[in-house]
GROMACS .gro file of N, CA and C in nm:
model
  501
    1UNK      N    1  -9.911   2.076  -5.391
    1UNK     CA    2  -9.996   1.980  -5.325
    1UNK      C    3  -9.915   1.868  -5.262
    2UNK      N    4  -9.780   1.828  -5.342
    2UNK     CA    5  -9.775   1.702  -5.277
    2UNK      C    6  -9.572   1.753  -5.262
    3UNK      N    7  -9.552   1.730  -5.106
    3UNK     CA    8  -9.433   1.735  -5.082
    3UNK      C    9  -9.343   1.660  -5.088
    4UNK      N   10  -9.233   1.642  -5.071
    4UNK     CA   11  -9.086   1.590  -5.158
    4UNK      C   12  -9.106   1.459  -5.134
    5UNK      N   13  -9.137   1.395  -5.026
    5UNK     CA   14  -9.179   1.289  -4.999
    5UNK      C   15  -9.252   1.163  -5.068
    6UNK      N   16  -9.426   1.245  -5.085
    6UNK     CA   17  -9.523   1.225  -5.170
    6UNK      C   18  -9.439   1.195  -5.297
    7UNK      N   19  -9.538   1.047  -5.376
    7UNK     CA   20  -9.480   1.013  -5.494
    7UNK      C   21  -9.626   1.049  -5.544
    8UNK      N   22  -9.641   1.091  -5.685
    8UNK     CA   23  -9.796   1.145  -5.723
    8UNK      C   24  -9.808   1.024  -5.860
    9UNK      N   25  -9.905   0.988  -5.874
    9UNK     CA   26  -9.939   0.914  -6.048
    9UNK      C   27 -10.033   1.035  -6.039
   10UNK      N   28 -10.025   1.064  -6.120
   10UNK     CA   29 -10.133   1.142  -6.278
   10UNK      C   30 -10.196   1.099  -6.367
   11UNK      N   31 -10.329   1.073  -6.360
   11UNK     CA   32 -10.402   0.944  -6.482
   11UNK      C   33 -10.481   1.043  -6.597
   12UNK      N   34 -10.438   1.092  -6.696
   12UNK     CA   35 -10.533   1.132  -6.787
   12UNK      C   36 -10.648   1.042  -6.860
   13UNK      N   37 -10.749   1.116  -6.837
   13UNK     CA   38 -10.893   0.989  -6.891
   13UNK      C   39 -10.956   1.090  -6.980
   14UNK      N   40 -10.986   1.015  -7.128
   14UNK     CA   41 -11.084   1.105  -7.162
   14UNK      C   42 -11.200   0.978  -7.212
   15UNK      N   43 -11.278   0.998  -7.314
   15UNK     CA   44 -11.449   0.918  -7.270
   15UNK      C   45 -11.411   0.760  -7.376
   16UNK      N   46 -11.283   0.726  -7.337
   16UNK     CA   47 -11.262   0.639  -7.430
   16UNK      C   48 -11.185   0.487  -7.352
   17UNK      N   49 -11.202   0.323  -7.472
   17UNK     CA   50 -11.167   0.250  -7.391
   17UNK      C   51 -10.983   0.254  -7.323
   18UNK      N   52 -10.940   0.331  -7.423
   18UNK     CA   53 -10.807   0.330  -7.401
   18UNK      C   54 -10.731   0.406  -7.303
   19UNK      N   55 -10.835   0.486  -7.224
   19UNK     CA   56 -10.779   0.625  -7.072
   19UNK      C   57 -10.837   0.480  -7.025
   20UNK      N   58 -10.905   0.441  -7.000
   20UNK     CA   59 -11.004   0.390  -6.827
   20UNK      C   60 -10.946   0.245  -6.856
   21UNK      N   61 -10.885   0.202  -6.954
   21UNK     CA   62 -10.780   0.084  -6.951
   21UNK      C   63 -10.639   0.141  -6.889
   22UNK      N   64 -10.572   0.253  -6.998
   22UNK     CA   65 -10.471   0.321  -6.857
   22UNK      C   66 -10.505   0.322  -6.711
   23UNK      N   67 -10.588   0.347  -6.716
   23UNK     CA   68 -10.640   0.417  -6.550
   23UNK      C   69 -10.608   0.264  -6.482
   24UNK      N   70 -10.657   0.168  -6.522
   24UNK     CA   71 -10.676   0.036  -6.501
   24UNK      C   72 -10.526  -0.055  -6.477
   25UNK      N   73 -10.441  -0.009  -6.578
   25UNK     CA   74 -10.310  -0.037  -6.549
   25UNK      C   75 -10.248  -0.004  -6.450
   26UNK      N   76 -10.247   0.151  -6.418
   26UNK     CA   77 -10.206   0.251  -6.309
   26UNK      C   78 -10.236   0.158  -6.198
   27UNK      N   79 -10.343   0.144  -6.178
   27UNK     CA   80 -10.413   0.084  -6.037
   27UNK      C   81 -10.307  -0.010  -6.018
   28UNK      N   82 -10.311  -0.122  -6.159
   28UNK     CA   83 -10.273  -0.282  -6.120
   28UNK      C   84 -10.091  -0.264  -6.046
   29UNK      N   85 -10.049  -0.126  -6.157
   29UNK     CA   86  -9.932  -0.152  -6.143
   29UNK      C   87  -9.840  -0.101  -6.009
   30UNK      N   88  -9.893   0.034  -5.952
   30UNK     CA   89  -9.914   0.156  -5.863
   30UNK      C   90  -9.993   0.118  -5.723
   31UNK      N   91 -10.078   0.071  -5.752
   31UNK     CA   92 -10.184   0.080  -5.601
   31UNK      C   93 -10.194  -0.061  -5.533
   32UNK      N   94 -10.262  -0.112  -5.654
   32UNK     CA   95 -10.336  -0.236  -5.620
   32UNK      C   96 -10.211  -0.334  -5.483
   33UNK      N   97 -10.145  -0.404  -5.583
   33UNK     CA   98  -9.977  -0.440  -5.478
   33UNK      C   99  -9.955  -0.389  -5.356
   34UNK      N  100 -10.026  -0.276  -5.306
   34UNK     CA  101  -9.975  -0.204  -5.163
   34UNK      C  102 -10.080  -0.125  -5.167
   35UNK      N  103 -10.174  -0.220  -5.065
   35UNK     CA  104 -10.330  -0.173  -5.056
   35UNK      C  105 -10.314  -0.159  -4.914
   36UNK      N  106 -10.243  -0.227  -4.846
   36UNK     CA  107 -10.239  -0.188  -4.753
   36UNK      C  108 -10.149  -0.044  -4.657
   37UNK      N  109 -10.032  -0.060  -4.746
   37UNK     CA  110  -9.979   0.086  -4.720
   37UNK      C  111  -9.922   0.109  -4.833
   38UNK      N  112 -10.040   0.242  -4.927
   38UNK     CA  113 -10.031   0.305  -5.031
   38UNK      C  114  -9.858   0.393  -5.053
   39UNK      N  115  -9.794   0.365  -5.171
   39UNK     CA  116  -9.685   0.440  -5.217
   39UNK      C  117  -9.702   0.530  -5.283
   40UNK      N  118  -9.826   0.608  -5.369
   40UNK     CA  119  -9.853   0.685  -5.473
   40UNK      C  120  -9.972   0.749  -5.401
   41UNK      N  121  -9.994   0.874  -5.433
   41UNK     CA  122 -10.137   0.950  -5.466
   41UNK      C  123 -10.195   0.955  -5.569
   42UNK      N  124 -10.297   0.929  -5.619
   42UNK     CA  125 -10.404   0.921  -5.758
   42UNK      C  126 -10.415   1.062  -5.751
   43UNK      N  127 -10.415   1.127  -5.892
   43UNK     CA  128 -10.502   1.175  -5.927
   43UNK      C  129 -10.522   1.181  -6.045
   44UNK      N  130 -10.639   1.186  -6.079
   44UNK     CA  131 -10.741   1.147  -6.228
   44UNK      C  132 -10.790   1.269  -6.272
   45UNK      N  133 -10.711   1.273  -6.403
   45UNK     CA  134 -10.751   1.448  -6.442
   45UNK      C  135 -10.833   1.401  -6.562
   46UNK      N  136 -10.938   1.472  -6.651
   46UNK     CA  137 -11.033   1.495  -6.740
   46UNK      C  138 -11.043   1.634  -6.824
   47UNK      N  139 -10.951   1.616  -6.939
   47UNK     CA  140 -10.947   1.762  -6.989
   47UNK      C  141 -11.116   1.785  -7.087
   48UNK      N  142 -11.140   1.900  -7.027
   48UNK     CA  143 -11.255   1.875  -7.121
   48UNK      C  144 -11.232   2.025  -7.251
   49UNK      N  145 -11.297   1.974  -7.331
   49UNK     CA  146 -11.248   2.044  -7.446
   49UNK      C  147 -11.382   2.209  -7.416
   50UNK      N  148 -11.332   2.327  -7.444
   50UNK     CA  149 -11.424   2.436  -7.436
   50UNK      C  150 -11.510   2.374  -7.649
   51UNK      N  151 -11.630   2.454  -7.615
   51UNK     CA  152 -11.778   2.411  -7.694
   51UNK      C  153 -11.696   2.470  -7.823
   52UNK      N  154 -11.650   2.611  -7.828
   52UNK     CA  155 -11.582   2.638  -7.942
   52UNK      C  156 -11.484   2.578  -7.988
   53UNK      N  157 -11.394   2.468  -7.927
   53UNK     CA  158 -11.269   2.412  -8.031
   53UNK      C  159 -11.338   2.269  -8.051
   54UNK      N  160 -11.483   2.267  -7.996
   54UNK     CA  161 -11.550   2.092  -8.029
   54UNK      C  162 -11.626   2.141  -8.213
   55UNK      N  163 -11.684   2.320  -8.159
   55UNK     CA  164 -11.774   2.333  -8.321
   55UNK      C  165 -11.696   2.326  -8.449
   56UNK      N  166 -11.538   2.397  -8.408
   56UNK     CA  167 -11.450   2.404  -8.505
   56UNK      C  168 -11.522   2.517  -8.602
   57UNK      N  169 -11.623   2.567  -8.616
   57UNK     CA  170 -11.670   2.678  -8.720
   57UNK      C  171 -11.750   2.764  -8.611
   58UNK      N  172 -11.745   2.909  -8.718
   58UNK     CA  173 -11.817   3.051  -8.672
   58UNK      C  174 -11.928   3.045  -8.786
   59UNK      N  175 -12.055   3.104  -8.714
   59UNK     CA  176 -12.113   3.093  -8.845
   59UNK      C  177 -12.256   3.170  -8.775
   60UNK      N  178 -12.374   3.214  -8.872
   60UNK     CA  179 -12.451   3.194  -8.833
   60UNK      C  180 -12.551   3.117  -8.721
   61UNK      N  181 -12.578   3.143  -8.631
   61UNK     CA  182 -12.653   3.021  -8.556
   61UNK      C  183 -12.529   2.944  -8.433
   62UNK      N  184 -12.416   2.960  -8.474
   62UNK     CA  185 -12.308   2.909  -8.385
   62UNK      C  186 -12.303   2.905  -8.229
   63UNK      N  187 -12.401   3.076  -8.196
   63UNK     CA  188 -12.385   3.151  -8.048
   63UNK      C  189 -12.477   3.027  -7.996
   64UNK      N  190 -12.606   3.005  -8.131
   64UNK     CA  191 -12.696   2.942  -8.034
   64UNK      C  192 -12.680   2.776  -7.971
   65UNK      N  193 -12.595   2.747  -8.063
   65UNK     CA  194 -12.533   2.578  -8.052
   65UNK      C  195 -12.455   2.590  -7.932
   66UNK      N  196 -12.387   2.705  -7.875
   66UNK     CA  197 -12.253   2.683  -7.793
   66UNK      C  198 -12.336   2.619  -7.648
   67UNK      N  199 -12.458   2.679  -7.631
   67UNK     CA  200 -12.516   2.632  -7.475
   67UNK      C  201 -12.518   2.479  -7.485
   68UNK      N  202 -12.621   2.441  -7.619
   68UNK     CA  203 -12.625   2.251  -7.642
   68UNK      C  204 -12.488   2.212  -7.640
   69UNK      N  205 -12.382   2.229  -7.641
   69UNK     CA  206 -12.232   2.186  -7.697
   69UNK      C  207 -12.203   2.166  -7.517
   70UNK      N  208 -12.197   2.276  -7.431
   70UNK     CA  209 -12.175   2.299  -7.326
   70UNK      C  210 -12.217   2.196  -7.245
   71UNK      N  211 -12.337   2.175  -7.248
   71UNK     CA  212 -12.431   2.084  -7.155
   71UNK      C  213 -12.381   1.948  -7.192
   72UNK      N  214 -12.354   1.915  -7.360
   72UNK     CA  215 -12.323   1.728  -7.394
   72UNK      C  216 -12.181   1.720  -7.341
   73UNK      N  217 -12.079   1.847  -7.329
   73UNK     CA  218 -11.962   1.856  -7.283
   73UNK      C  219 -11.946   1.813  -7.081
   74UNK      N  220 -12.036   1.859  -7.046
   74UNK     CA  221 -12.049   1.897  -6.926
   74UNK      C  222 -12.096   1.729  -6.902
   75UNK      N  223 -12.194   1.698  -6.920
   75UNK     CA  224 -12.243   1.507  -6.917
   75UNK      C  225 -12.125   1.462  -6.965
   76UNK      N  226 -12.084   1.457  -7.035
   76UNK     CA  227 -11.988   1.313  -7.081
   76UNK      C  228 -11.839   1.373  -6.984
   77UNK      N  229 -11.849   1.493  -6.903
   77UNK     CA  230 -11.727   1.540  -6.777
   77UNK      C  231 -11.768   1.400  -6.645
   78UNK      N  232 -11.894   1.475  -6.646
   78UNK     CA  233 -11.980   1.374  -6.532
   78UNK      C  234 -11.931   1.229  -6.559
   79UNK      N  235 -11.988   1.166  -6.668
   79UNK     CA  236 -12.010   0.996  -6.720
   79UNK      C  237 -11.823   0.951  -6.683
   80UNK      N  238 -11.750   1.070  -6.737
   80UNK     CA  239 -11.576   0.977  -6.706
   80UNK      C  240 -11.592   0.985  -6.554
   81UNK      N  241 -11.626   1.106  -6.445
   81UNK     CA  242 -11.552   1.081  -6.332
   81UNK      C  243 -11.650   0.994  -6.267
   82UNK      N  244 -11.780   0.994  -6.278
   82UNK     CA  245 -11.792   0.815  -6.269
   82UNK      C  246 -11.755   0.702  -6.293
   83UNK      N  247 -11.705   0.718  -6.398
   83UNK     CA  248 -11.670   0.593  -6.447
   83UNK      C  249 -11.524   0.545  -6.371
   84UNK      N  250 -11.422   0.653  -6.339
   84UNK     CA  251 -11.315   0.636  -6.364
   84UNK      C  252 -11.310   0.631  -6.156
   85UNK      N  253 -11.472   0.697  -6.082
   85UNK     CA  254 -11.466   0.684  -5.940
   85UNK      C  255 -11.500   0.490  -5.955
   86UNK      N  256 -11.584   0.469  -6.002
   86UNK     CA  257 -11.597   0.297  -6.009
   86UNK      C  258 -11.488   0.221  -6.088
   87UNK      N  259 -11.397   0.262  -6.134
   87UNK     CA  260 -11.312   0.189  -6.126
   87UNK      C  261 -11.196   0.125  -6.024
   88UNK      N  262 -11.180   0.291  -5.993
   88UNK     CA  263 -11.133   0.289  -5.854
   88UNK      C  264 -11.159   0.207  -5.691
   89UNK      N  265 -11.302   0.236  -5.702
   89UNK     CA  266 -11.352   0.163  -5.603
   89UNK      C  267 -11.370   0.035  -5.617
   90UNK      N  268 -11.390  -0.042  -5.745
   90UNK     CA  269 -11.352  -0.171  -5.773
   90UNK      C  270 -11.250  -0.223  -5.740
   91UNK      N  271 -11.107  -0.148  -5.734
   91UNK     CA  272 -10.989  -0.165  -5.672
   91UNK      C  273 -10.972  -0.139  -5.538
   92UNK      N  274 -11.015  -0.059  -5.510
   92UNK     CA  275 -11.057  -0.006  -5.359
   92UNK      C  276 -10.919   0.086  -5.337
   93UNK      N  277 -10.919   0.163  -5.414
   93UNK     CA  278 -10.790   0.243  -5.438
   93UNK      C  279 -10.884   0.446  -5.447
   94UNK      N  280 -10.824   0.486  -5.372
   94UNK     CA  281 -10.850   0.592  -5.309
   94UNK      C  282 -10.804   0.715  -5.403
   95UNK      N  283 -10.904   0.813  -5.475
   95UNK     CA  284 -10.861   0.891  -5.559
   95UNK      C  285 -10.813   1.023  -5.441
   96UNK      N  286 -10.704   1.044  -5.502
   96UNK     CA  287 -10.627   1.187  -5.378
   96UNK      C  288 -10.752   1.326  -5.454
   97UNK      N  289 -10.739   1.309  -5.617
   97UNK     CA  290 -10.771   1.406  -5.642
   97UNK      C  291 -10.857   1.392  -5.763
   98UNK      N  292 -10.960   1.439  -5.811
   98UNK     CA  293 -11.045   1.413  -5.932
   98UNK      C  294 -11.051   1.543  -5.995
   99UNK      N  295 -11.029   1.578  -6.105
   99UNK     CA  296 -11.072   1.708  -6.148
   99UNK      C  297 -11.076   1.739  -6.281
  100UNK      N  298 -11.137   1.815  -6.367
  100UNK     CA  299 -11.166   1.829  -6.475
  100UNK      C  300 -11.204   1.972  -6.531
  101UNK      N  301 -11.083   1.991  -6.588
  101UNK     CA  302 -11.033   2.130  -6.616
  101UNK      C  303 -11.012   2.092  -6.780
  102UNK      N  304 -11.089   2.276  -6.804
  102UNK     CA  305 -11.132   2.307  -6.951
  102UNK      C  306 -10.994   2.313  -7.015
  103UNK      N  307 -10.985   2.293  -7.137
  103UNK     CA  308 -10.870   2.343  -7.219
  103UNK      C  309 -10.779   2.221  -7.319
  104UNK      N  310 -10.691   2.283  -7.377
  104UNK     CA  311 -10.623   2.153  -7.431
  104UNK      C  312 -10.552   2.082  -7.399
  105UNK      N  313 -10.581   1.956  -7.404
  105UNK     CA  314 -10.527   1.821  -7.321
  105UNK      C  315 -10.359   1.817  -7.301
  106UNK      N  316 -10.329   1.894  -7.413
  106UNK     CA  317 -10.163   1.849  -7.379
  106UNK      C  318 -10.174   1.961  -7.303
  107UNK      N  319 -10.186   2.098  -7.280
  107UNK     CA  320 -10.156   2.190  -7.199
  107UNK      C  321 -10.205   2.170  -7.058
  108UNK      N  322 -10.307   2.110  -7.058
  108UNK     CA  323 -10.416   2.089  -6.879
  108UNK      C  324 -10.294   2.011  -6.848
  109UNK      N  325 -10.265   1.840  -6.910
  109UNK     CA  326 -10.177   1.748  -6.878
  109UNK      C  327 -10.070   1.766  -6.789
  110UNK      N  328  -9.962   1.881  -6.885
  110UNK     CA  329  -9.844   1.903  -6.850
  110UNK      C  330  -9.826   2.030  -6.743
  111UNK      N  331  -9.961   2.077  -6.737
  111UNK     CA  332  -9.945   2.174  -6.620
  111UNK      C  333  -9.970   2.104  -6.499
  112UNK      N  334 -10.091   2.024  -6.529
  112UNK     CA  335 -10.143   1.898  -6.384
  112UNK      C  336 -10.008   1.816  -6.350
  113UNK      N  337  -9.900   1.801  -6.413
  113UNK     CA  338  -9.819   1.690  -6.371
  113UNK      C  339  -9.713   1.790  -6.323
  114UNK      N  340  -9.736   1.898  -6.385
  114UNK     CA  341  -9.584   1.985  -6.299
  114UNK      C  342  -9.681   2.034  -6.134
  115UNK      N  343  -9.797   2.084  -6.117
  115UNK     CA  344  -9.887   2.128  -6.013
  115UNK      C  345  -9.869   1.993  -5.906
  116UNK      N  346  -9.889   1.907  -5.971
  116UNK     CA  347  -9.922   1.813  -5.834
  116UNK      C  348  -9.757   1.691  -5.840
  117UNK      N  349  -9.655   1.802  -5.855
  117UNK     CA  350  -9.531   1.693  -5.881
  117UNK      C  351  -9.521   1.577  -5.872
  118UNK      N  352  -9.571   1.518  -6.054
  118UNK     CA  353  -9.603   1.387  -6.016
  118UNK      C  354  -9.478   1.282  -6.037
  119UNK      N  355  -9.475   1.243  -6.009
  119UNK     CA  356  -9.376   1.119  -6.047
  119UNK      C  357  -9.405   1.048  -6.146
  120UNK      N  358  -9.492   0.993  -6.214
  120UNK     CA  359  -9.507   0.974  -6.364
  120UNK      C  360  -9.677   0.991  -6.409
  121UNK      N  361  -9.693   1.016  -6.526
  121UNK     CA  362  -9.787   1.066  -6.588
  121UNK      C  363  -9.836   0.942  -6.715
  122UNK      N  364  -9.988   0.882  -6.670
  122UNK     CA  365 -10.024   0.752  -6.721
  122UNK      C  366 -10.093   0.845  -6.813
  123UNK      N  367 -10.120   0.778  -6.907
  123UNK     CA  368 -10.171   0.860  -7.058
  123UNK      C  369 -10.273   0.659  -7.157
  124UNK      N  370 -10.353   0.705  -7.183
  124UNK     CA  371 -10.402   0.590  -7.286
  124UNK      C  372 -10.388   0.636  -7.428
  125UNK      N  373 -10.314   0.538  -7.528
  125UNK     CA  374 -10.259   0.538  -7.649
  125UNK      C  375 -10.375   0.517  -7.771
  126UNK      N  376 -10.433   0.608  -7.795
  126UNK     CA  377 -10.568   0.581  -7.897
  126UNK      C  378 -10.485   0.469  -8.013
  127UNK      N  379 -10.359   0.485  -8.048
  127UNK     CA  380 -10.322   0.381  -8.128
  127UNK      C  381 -10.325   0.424  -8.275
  128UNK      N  382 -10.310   0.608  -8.310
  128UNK     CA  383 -10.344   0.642  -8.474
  128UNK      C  384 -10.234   0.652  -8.518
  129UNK      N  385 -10.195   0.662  -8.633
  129UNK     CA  386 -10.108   0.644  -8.767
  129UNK      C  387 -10.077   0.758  -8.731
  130UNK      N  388  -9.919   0.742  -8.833
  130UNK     CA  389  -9.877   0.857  -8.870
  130UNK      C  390  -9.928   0.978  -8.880
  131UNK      N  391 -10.066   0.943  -8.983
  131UNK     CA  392 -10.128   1.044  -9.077
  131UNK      C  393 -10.209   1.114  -8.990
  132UNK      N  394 -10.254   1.024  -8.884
  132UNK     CA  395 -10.372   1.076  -8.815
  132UNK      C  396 -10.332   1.185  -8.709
  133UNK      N  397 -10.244   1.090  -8.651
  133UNK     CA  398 -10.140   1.197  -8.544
  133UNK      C  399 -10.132   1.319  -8.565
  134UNK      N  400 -10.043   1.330  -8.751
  134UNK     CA  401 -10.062   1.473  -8.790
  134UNK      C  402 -10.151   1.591  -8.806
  135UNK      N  403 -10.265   1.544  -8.797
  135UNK     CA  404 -10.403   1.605  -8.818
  135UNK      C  405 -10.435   1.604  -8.686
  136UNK      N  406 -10.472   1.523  -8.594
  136UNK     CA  407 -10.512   1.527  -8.424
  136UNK      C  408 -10.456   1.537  -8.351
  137UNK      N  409 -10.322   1.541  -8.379
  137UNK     CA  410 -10.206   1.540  -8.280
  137UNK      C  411 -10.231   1.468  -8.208
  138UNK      N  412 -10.145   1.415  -8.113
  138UNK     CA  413 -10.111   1.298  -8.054
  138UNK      C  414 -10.068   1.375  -7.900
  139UNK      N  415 -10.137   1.350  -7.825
  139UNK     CA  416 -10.169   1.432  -7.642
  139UNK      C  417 -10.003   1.312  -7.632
  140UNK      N  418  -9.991   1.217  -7.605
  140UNK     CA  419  -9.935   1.083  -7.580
  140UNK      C  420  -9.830   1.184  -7.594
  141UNK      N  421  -9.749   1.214  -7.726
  141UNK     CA  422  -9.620   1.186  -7.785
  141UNK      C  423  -9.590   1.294  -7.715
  142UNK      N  424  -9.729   1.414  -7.731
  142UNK     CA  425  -9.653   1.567  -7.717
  142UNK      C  426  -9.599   1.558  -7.595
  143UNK      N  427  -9.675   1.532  -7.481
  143UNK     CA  428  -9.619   1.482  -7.302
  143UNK      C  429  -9.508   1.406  -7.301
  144UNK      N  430  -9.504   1.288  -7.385
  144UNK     CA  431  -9.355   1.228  -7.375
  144UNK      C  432  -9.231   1.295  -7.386
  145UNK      N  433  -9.258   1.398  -7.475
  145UNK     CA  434  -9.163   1.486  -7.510
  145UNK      C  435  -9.152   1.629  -7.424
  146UNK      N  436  -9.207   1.638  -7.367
  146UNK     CA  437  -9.207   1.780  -7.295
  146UNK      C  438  -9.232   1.768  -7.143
  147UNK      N  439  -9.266   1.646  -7.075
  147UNK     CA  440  -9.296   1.666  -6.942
  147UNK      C  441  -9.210   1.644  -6.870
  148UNK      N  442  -9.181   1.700  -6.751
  148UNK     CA  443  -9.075   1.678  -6.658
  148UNK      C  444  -9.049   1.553  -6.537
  149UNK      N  445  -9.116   1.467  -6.621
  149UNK     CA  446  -9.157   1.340  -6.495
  149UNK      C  447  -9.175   1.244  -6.595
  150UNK      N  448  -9.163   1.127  -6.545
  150UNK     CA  449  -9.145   0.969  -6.637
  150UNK      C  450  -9.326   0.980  -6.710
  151UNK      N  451  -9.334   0.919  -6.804
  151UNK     CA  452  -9.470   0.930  -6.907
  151UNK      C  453  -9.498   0.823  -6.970
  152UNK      N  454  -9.560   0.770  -6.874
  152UNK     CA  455  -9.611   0.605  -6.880
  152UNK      C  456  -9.713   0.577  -6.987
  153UNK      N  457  -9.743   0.521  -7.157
  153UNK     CA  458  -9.863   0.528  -7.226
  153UNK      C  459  -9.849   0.385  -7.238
  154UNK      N  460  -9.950   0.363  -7.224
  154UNK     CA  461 -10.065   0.289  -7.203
  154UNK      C  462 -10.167   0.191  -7.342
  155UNK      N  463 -10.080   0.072  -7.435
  155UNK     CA  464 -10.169   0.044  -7.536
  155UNK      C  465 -10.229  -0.050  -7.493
  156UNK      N  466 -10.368  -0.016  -7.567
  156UNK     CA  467 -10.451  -0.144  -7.518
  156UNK      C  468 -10.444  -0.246  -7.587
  157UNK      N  469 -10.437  -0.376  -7.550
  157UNK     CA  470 -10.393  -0.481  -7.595
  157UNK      C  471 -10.512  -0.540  -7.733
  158UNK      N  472 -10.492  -0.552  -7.838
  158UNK     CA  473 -10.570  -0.561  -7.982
  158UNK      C  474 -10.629  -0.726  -7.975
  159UNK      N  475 -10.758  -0.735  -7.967
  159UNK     CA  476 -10.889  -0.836  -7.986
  159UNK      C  477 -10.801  -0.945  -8.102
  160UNK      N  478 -10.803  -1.031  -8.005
  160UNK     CA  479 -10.709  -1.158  -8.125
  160UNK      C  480 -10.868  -1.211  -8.184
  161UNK      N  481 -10.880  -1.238  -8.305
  161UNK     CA  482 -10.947  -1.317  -8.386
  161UNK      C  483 -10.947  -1.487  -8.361
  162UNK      N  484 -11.075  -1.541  -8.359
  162UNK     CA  485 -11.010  -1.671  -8.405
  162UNK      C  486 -10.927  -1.748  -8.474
  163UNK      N  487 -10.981  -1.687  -8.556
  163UNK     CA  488 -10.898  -1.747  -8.684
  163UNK      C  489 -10.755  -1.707  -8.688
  164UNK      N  490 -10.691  -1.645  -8.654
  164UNK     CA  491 -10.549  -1.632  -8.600
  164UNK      C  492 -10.554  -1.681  -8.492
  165UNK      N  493 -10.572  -1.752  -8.460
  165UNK     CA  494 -10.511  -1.844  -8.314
  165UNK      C  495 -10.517  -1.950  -8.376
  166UNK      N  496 -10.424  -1.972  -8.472
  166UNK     CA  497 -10.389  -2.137  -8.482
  166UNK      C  498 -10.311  -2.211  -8.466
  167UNK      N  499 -10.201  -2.114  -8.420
  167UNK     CA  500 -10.057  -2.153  -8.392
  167UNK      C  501 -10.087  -2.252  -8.244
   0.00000   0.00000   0.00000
């Protein structure tokens, strides 16, 4: 898609505050600054998970859940690339490409960033532990480690309390 020239960002979003705050960075850091003559192509990928690795079980009754699984899968595809087209247009920053392809996030990721040779790959940092990582794996770390292009993540900055602001 994009020749030697073309510099590509790659924004992974999934239905959370911490992609559409990436996404949000990308803009500020990538677009926004040179609105008038763009240096990057957007594109905003959405891995969506297939109905069988959301049920996690086979079972009785399973065949009949997969259509309901499909359809809440299929809406909350819709709800990000809205969300993530109005963000955009709040910036007034021009998506090259929107798309939302089934499968697992680190695999869609690292194939979308080698497909559309991107020049770096924005990712949002859910922010889990050790422990958790191990059990959900971590999309973030696995791309840091395996993609062929710079892998920009993205933490969202943590809700200061009052009461710690006393300094």
């Amino acid at each position: 898609m994009a020749s030697g020239s073309e510099r590509v960002v790659v924004v992974g979003v999934d239905d959370s505050t911490h992609s559409y705050h990436a996404l949000e960075t990308a803009l500020d850091l990538f677009f926004t600054p040179f609105k008038s003559n763009p240096q990057f192509k957007l594109v905003v990928l959405h891995a969506r998970l297939p109905a069988t690795s959301v049920l996690g079980f086979a079972g009785p009754g399973t065949v009949d859940i997969i259509p309901l699984v499909e359809q809440d899968l299929d809406k909350t595809a819709d709800l990000v690339k809205k969300k993530c087209t109005d963000v955009c247009s709040a910036k007034s920053v021009e998506i090259t490409s929107l798309e939302v392809i089934e499968g697992d996030p680190r695999n869609i990721m690292l194939e979308a960033a080698e497909r559309h040779h991107a020049s770096v790959l924005v990712l949002g940092s859910h922010g889990y532990g050790a422990i958790k990582r191990v059990f959900l794996g971590s999309v973030s770390d696995y791309l840091a480690h395996h993609a062929h292009c710079s892998v920009m993540i993205v933490k969202k900055p943590k809700a200061k309390h009052a009461s710690n602001d006393k300094h």
